[in-house]
Short mmCIF file of C-alpha atoms and ligand atoms in Angstrom, two decimals:
data_model
loop_
_atom_site.label_atom_id
_atom_site.label_comp_id
_atom_site.label_asym_id
_atom_site.label_seq_id
_atom_site.Cartn_x
_atom_site.Cartn_y
_atom_site.Cartn_z
CA MET Y 1 -44.36 67.47 -23.76
CA LEU Y 2 -42.66 67.36 -20.46
CA ASP Y 3 -43.12 70.87 -18.97
CA LEU Y 4 -42.70 71.72 -15.35
CA SER Y 5 -42.73 75.38 -15.87
CA GLY Y 6 -44.03 77.36 -12.93
CA GLN Y 7 -43.35 74.41 -10.47
CA VAL Y 8 -40.87 74.41 -7.68
CA ALA Y 9 -38.74 71.37 -6.76
CA ILE Y 10 -36.50 70.77 -3.67
CA VAL Y 11 -33.64 68.46 -4.25
CA THR Y 12 -31.65 67.58 -1.24
CA GLY Y 13 -27.99 66.89 -1.77
CA GLY Y 14 -28.35 68.67 -5.00
CA SER Y 15 -24.70 69.90 -5.03
CA ARG Y 16 -23.08 66.82 -6.50
CA GLY Y 17 -23.55 63.47 -8.21
CA ILE Y 18 -27.23 62.13 -8.77
CA GLY Y 19 -28.71 65.25 -6.92
CA ALA Y 20 -26.97 67.66 -9.28
CA SER Y 21 -28.17 65.61 -12.38
CA ILE Y 22 -31.75 65.65 -10.95
CA ALA Y 23 -31.67 69.44 -10.33
CA GLU Y 24 -30.30 70.06 -13.84
CA LEU Y 25 -32.86 67.91 -15.70
CA LEU Y 26 -35.81 69.40 -13.65
CA ALA Y 27 -34.54 72.89 -14.62
CA ARG Y 28 -34.22 71.80 -18.26
CA VAL Y 29 -38.03 71.24 -18.26
CA GLY Y 30 -38.73 74.48 -16.62
CA ALA Y 31 -38.89 73.84 -12.77
CA ASP Y 32 -37.43 76.31 -10.44
CA VAL Y 33 -35.09 74.43 -8.03
CA VAL Y 34 -34.11 74.60 -4.47
CA ILE Y 35 -30.94 72.58 -3.83
CA THR Y 36 -29.37 71.80 -0.42
CA TYR Y 37 -25.86 70.97 0.25
CA HIS Y 38 -24.08 69.91 3.36
CA ARG Y 39 -20.38 70.94 3.15
CA ASP Y 40 -19.53 71.87 -0.44
CA LYS Y 41 -20.96 75.32 -1.17
CA ARG Y 42 -18.76 75.76 -4.26
CA ALA Y 43 -20.15 72.59 -5.90
CA ALA Y 44 -23.68 73.78 -4.97
CA ASP Y 45 -23.04 77.13 -6.52
CA ARG Y 46 -21.73 75.47 -9.73
CA VAL Y 47 -24.99 73.44 -10.03
CA ALA Y 48 -27.00 76.63 -9.33
CA CYS Y 49 -25.24 78.33 -12.29
CA GLU Y 50 -26.04 75.37 -14.57
CA VAL Y 51 -29.68 75.44 -13.44
CA ARG Y 52 -29.91 79.15 -14.08
CA SER Y 53 -28.55 78.73 -17.56
CA PHE Y 54 -31.64 76.84 -18.53
CA GLY Y 55 -33.87 79.71 -17.45
CA PRO Y 56 -35.34 78.72 -14.09
CA GLU Y 57 -34.39 80.23 -10.77
CA CYS Y 58 -32.24 78.34 -8.23
CA LEU Y 59 -31.96 78.82 -4.51
CA VAL Y 60 -29.05 77.33 -2.63
CA VAL Y 61 -29.46 76.38 1.05
CA ARG Y 62 -26.94 74.86 3.45
CA ALA Y 63 -28.75 72.08 5.39
CA ASP Y 64 -27.88 69.04 7.31
CA VAL Y 65 -30.90 66.91 6.49
CA SER Y 66 -30.73 65.05 9.72
CA LYS Y 67 -31.16 68.31 11.74
CA PRO Y 68 -34.89 69.37 12.14
CA ALA Y 69 -33.92 73.08 12.40
CA ASP Y 70 -31.92 72.95 9.15
CA VAL Y 71 -34.95 71.24 7.37
CA ARG Y 72 -37.43 73.72 8.66
CA ARG Y 73 -35.17 76.58 7.64
CA THR Y 74 -34.96 75.22 4.19
CA VAL Y 75 -38.57 74.66 3.71
CA ARG Y 76 -39.34 78.19 4.98
CA ALA Y 77 -36.77 79.72 2.64
CA ALA Y 78 -38.35 77.82 -0.31
CA MET Y 79 -41.72 79.01 0.58
CA LYS Y 80 -40.64 82.60 1.11
CA GLN Y 81 -38.87 82.78 -2.33
CA PHE Y 82 -41.30 80.82 -4.45
CA GLY Y 83 -44.63 80.43 -2.39
CA ARG Y 84 -45.06 76.82 -3.33
CA ILE Y 85 -43.41 73.37 -3.30
CA ASP Y 86 -44.55 70.90 -6.05
CA VAL Y 87 -41.75 68.25 -5.91
CA LEU Y 88 -39.50 67.06 -3.10
CA VAL Y 89 -36.74 64.80 -4.04
CA ASN Y 90 -35.10 63.18 -0.95
CA ASN Y 91 -31.73 62.33 -2.54
CA ALA Y 92 -29.02 63.43 0.05
CA GLY Y 93 -27.38 60.31 1.49
CA ILE Y 94 -24.17 58.65 2.83
CA TRP Y 95 -22.69 55.24 2.19
CA THR Y 96 -19.95 54.04 4.57
CA TYR Y 97 -18.29 50.69 5.34
CA GLY Y 98 -19.52 48.78 8.46
CA ALA Y 99 -18.82 45.17 9.30
CA ILE Y 100 -21.44 43.81 11.81
CA GLY Y 101 -19.62 43.03 15.07
CA ARG Y 102 -17.34 45.90 14.70
CA MET Y 103 -19.70 48.74 13.69
CA SER Y 104 -19.79 51.68 16.15
CA GLU Y 105 -23.21 53.06 17.26
CA ARG Y 106 -22.03 56.41 15.78
CA VAL Y 107 -21.66 54.91 12.31
CA TRP Y 108 -24.95 53.26 12.61
CA ASP Y 109 -26.92 56.32 13.88
CA GLU Y 110 -25.26 58.68 11.31
CA THR Y 111 -26.38 56.63 8.38
CA LEU Y 112 -29.85 56.18 9.65
CA ASP Y 113 -30.05 59.91 10.67
CA VAL Y 114 -29.09 61.12 7.21
CA ASN Y 115 -30.77 58.61 4.88
CA MET Y 116 -33.92 57.79 6.77
CA LYS Y 117 -34.57 60.53 9.24
CA GLY Y 118 -33.62 63.22 6.76
CA THR Y 119 -36.30 61.73 4.57
CA PHE Y 120 -38.85 61.84 7.22
CA LEU Y 121 -38.03 65.31 8.37
CA PHE Y 122 -38.29 66.82 4.91
CA CYS Y 123 -41.66 64.86 4.17
CA ASN Y 124 -43.00 66.05 7.66
CA GLU Y 125 -42.20 69.74 6.77
CA VAL Y 126 -43.38 69.78 3.12
CA VAL Y 127 -46.50 67.67 3.27
CA PRO Y 128 -48.61 70.30 5.11
CA HIS Y 129 -47.91 72.71 2.20
CA MET Y 130 -48.72 70.16 -0.40
CA LYS Y 131 -51.92 69.24 1.35
CA LYS Y 132 -53.13 72.81 1.27
CA ARG Y 133 -52.81 72.69 -2.55
CA ARG Y 134 -53.96 69.18 -2.71
CA SER Y 135 -51.10 68.44 -5.00
CA GLY Y 136 -47.38 67.26 -4.86
CA ARG Y 137 -44.83 64.66 -5.81
CA ILE Y 138 -42.43 63.25 -3.34
CA ILE Y 139 -39.63 61.09 -4.78
CA ASN Y 140 -37.28 59.17 -2.44
CA ILE Y 141 -33.86 57.95 -3.71
CA ALA Y 142 -33.62 54.43 -2.25
CA SER Y 143 -31.17 51.81 -3.48
CA THR Y 144 -30.78 48.19 -4.52
CA ALA Y 145 -29.19 47.71 -1.15
CA GLY Y 146 -32.68 48.45 0.38
CA GLN Y 147 -34.15 45.90 -1.92
CA ARG Y 148 -31.74 42.84 -1.54
CA GLY Y 149 -29.46 43.90 1.32
CA GLU Y 150 -25.68 44.59 1.03
CA ALA Y 151 -23.00 42.76 3.07
CA PHE Y 152 -20.74 45.08 5.00
CA HIS Y 153 -23.24 47.89 4.48
CA SER Y 154 -26.04 46.63 6.70
CA HIS Y 155 -26.66 50.15 8.13
CA TYR Y 156 -27.01 51.56 4.73
CA ALA Y 157 -29.25 48.68 3.52
CA ALA Y 158 -31.38 49.10 6.63
CA SER Y 159 -31.77 52.83 6.08
CA LYS Y 160 -32.76 52.30 2.23
CA GLY Y 161 -35.06 49.41 3.08
CA ALA Y 162 -36.79 51.62 5.65
CA MET Y 163 -37.17 54.40 2.94
CA ILE Y 164 -38.92 51.97 0.74
CA ALA Y 165 -41.28 50.80 3.66
CA PHE Y 166 -41.79 54.49 4.50
CA THR Y 167 -42.75 55.32 0.94
CA LYS Y 168 -45.16 52.23 0.76
CA SER Y 169 -46.78 53.72 3.90
CA ILE Y 170 -47.10 57.43 3.20
CA GLY Y 171 -47.93 56.79 -0.47
CA PRO Y 172 -51.35 55.39 0.33
CA GLU Y 173 -51.73 57.85 3.17
CA LEU Y 174 -51.21 60.85 0.96
CA ALA Y 175 -52.61 59.83 -2.50
CA PRO Y 176 -56.23 60.94 -1.38
CA PHE Y 177 -54.69 64.55 -1.11
CA GLY Y 178 -53.31 64.47 -4.56
CA ILE Y 179 -49.77 63.88 -3.29
CA LEU Y 180 -47.91 61.00 -4.93
CA VAL Y 181 -44.93 59.38 -3.23
CA ASN Y 182 -42.76 56.90 -4.92
CA ASN Y 183 -39.15 55.69 -4.82
CA VAL Y 184 -36.32 55.33 -7.38
CA ALA Y 185 -33.83 52.63 -6.49
CA PRO Y 186 -30.49 52.92 -8.40
CA GLY Y 187 -28.00 50.28 -8.79
CA TRP Y 188 -24.34 51.22 -9.20
CA VAL Y 189 -24.12 54.94 -10.21
CA ASP Y 190 -20.76 56.64 -11.28
CA THR Y 191 -20.42 59.42 -8.55
CA ASP Y 192 -18.16 60.42 -5.77
CA MET Y 193 -20.07 58.08 -3.43
CA SER Y 194 -19.19 54.95 -5.32
CA ALA Y 195 -15.65 56.17 -6.54
CA SER Y 196 -13.83 53.76 -4.25
CA ALA Y 197 -15.44 50.74 -6.01
CA LEU Y 198 -16.01 52.20 -9.62
CA ARG Y 199 -12.89 54.21 -10.36
CA VAL Y 200 -10.59 51.26 -9.76
CA PRO Y 201 -10.47 49.57 -13.23
CA ALA Y 202 -10.42 46.09 -12.05
CA SER Y 203 -13.20 46.62 -9.57
CA LEU Y 204 -15.28 48.37 -12.28
CA ARG Y 205 -14.80 45.40 -14.70
CA GLN Y 206 -16.07 42.98 -11.95
CA VAL Y 207 -19.08 45.24 -11.16
CA THR Y 208 -19.93 45.70 -14.86
CA LYS Y 209 -19.85 41.86 -15.45
CA GLY Y 210 -22.80 41.61 -13.17
CA ILE Y 211 -24.86 44.10 -15.12
CA PRO Y 212 -26.77 42.85 -18.26
CA ASN Y 213 -26.75 46.34 -19.69
CA ARG Y 214 -23.04 46.17 -19.41
CA ARG Y 215 -22.41 49.57 -17.78
CA VAL Y 216 -23.01 51.36 -14.50
CA ALA Y 217 -25.56 54.23 -14.39
CA THR Y 218 -24.87 57.85 -14.88
CA GLY Y 219 -26.62 60.56 -12.73
CA GLU Y 220 -28.77 61.24 -15.82
CA ASP Y 221 -30.08 57.70 -15.82
CA ILE Y 222 -31.50 58.16 -12.42
CA ALA Y 223 -32.65 61.79 -13.14
CA GLY Y 224 -34.73 60.44 -16.04
CA ALA Y 225 -36.71 58.16 -13.64
CA VAL Y 226 -37.15 61.12 -11.22
CA LEU Y 227 -38.47 63.28 -14.01
CA PHE Y 228 -41.00 60.64 -15.05
CA LEU Y 229 -42.16 60.47 -11.39
CA ALA Y 230 -42.40 64.38 -11.10
CA SER Y 231 -44.37 64.48 -14.41
CA GLU Y 232 -48.05 63.99 -15.26
CA PHE Y 233 -47.03 60.58 -16.90
CA SER Y 234 -46.82 58.91 -13.52
CA ALA Y 235 -50.28 60.08 -12.33
CA HIS Y 236 -51.27 56.66 -11.15
CA LEU Y 237 -48.01 55.42 -9.36
CA VAL Y 238 -48.42 55.37 -5.57
CA GLY Y 239 -45.80 53.82 -3.15
CA SER Y 240 -43.88 52.11 -5.97
CA THR Y 241 -40.22 51.66 -6.58
CA ILE Y 242 -38.62 52.21 -9.95
CA SER Y 243 -35.48 50.14 -10.22
CA VAL Y 244 -32.75 51.72 -12.31
CA ASN Y 245 -29.95 49.14 -12.28
CA GLY Y 246 -29.35 47.91 -15.86
CA GLY Y 247 -30.97 44.61 -14.86
CA GLY Y 248 -28.11 44.02 -12.29
CA VAL Y 249 -30.47 43.12 -9.50
CA LEU Y 250 -33.84 41.85 -10.81
CA VAL Y 251 -35.97 42.84 -7.81
CA GLY Y 252 -39.19 44.79 -7.79
P1 NDP L 301 -22.69 61.79 -3.56
O1 NDP L 301 -21.75 61.43 -2.36
O2 NDP L 301 -22.06 62.01 -4.90
O3 NDP L 301 -23.44 63.16 -3.04
C1 NDP L 301 -23.99 63.20 -1.86
C2 NDP L 301 -24.97 64.41 -1.65
O4 NDP L 301 -25.49 64.26 -0.38
C3 NDP L 301 -24.11 65.69 -1.71
O5 NDP L 301 -24.79 66.60 -2.29
C4 NDP L 301 -23.85 65.90 -0.14
O6 NDP L 301 -23.64 67.38 0.09
C5 NDP L 301 -25.20 65.47 0.31
N1 NDP L 301 -25.13 65.19 1.74
C6 NDP L 301 -24.41 64.19 2.37
N2 NDP L 301 -24.66 64.17 3.70
C7 NDP L 301 -25.54 65.11 3.86
C8 NDP L 301 -26.23 65.74 5.06
N3 NDP L 301 -26.00 65.16 6.35
N4 NDP L 301 -27.11 66.61 4.86
C9 NDP L 301 -27.30 67.11 3.68
N5 NDP L 301 -26.79 66.68 2.56
C10 NDP L 301 -25.96 65.69 2.68
O7 NDP L 301 -23.76 60.70 -3.62
P2 NDP L 301 -24.60 60.20 -4.95
O8 NDP L 301 -25.01 61.24 -5.72
O9 NDP L 301 -24.08 58.97 -5.40
O10 NDP L 301 -25.99 59.66 -4.10
C11 NDP L 301 -27.22 60.27 -4.01
C12 NDP L 301 -28.18 59.39 -3.44
O11 NDP L 301 -28.29 58.31 -4.44
C13 NDP L 301 -27.97 58.79 -1.97
O12 NDP L 301 -29.15 58.81 -1.37
C14 NDP L 301 -27.34 57.50 -2.29
O13 NDP L 301 -27.54 56.68 -1.25
C15 NDP L 301 -28.27 57.03 -3.62
N6 NDP L 301 -27.62 55.95 -4.19
C16 NDP L 301 -26.33 56.07 -4.86
C17 NDP L 301 -25.79 55.04 -5.53
C18 NDP L 301 -24.41 55.16 -6.22
O14 NDP L 301 -23.92 54.00 -6.72
N7 NDP L 301 -23.78 56.26 -6.22
C19 NDP L 301 -26.47 53.68 -5.66
C20 NDP L 301 -27.81 53.73 -5.02
C21 NDP L 301 -28.18 54.82 -4.36
P3 NDP L 301 -22.14 68.07 0.17
O15 NDP L 301 -21.41 67.57 -0.96
O16 NDP L 301 -22.38 69.41 0.38
O17 NDP L 301 -21.49 67.38 1.50
#
C-alpha cells in the first residue's frame, strides 16, 4: 500500500549511515531520490547504484549543507532534473565532543551551522516550491540529545533541541499550505557517527543495558519512521517528534 511512485525526495547526507538507509527505503517504494554528500563521493555513488537497482532515478549532489550557495545549487539541480520536490529529509549532521569551559567557538559554530542552519537553509529553499503545489513533507532528523540534553555534547544537544523547536514552529506555519513538517528523534544508531561508542564491545554492552528493547537501532529502524512521515498514513501529524530509541529515553 505504501507507494511513493512519481514523487521526489531530497535526503541530505544520504551517502552513509541513516541517510543511506532512508534513501534506499524511499526508493524501494518508488520515489526518485536526490542525495547530497559532503566529502565521500564514492559512498554516495554506491548508494545511488542501490537506489537505481530498485527502479527509481537518483541524482547525487555534493553540498555542504551549511553553505547557502550549495543548498541553492542542490535545490536548483533537483528542480531541473525532476521538476518537483515532494519530500525533504534534513538528515546531514555531525556529532563531536565538547566539554563546556574548553569548547572552542569554532567547534560550537560548526555543529550549529551543519545541524541547525543546514536544516533552515534547505527548508527556506524548498518551501516556496512546495507552497506552489500546496503539498509536501519535511522530515527533520533530530536526536534524543535534543529532547533530554547530552553531557559533553552540549553544542550537539543545543542544535538538535533547536531543530525540534524549529519544527514545532514551521509545522503549524506550513500545514495550511498542505506541507507537513515533523521530526524523527533517534536514540543510539549503529553508524560511523556512533562508532567510537558502539563498536567497542564493553561500551556497546553498557549502552545496550539502558535500552529496554536490548539493542541499538539500525539505519532501517530510523528509515521506517521517515517513510511513515513521508506517506499518506501520517496525514494528520504536524510539528511532532517520533522517538525511535527502543524505550531508552522515554521522552515525547
Ligand atoms: P554519519 O556520520 O554516518 O553520516 C553523516 C552524513 O552527513 C554523511 O552522509 C555526511 O556526508 C553528511 N554530512 C556531514 N557533514 C556535512 C555537511 N557539512 N554538509 C553536508 N553533509 C554533511 O551519521 P548518521 O547517519 O549516524 O547520522 C545521520 C543523522 O542522524 C544526523 O543528523 C545525526 O545527528 C542523527 N542521529 C544519529 C544518531 C546515531 O547514533 N548515529 C543518533 C541520533 C541522531 P559525507 O560522508 O560525504 O561527509
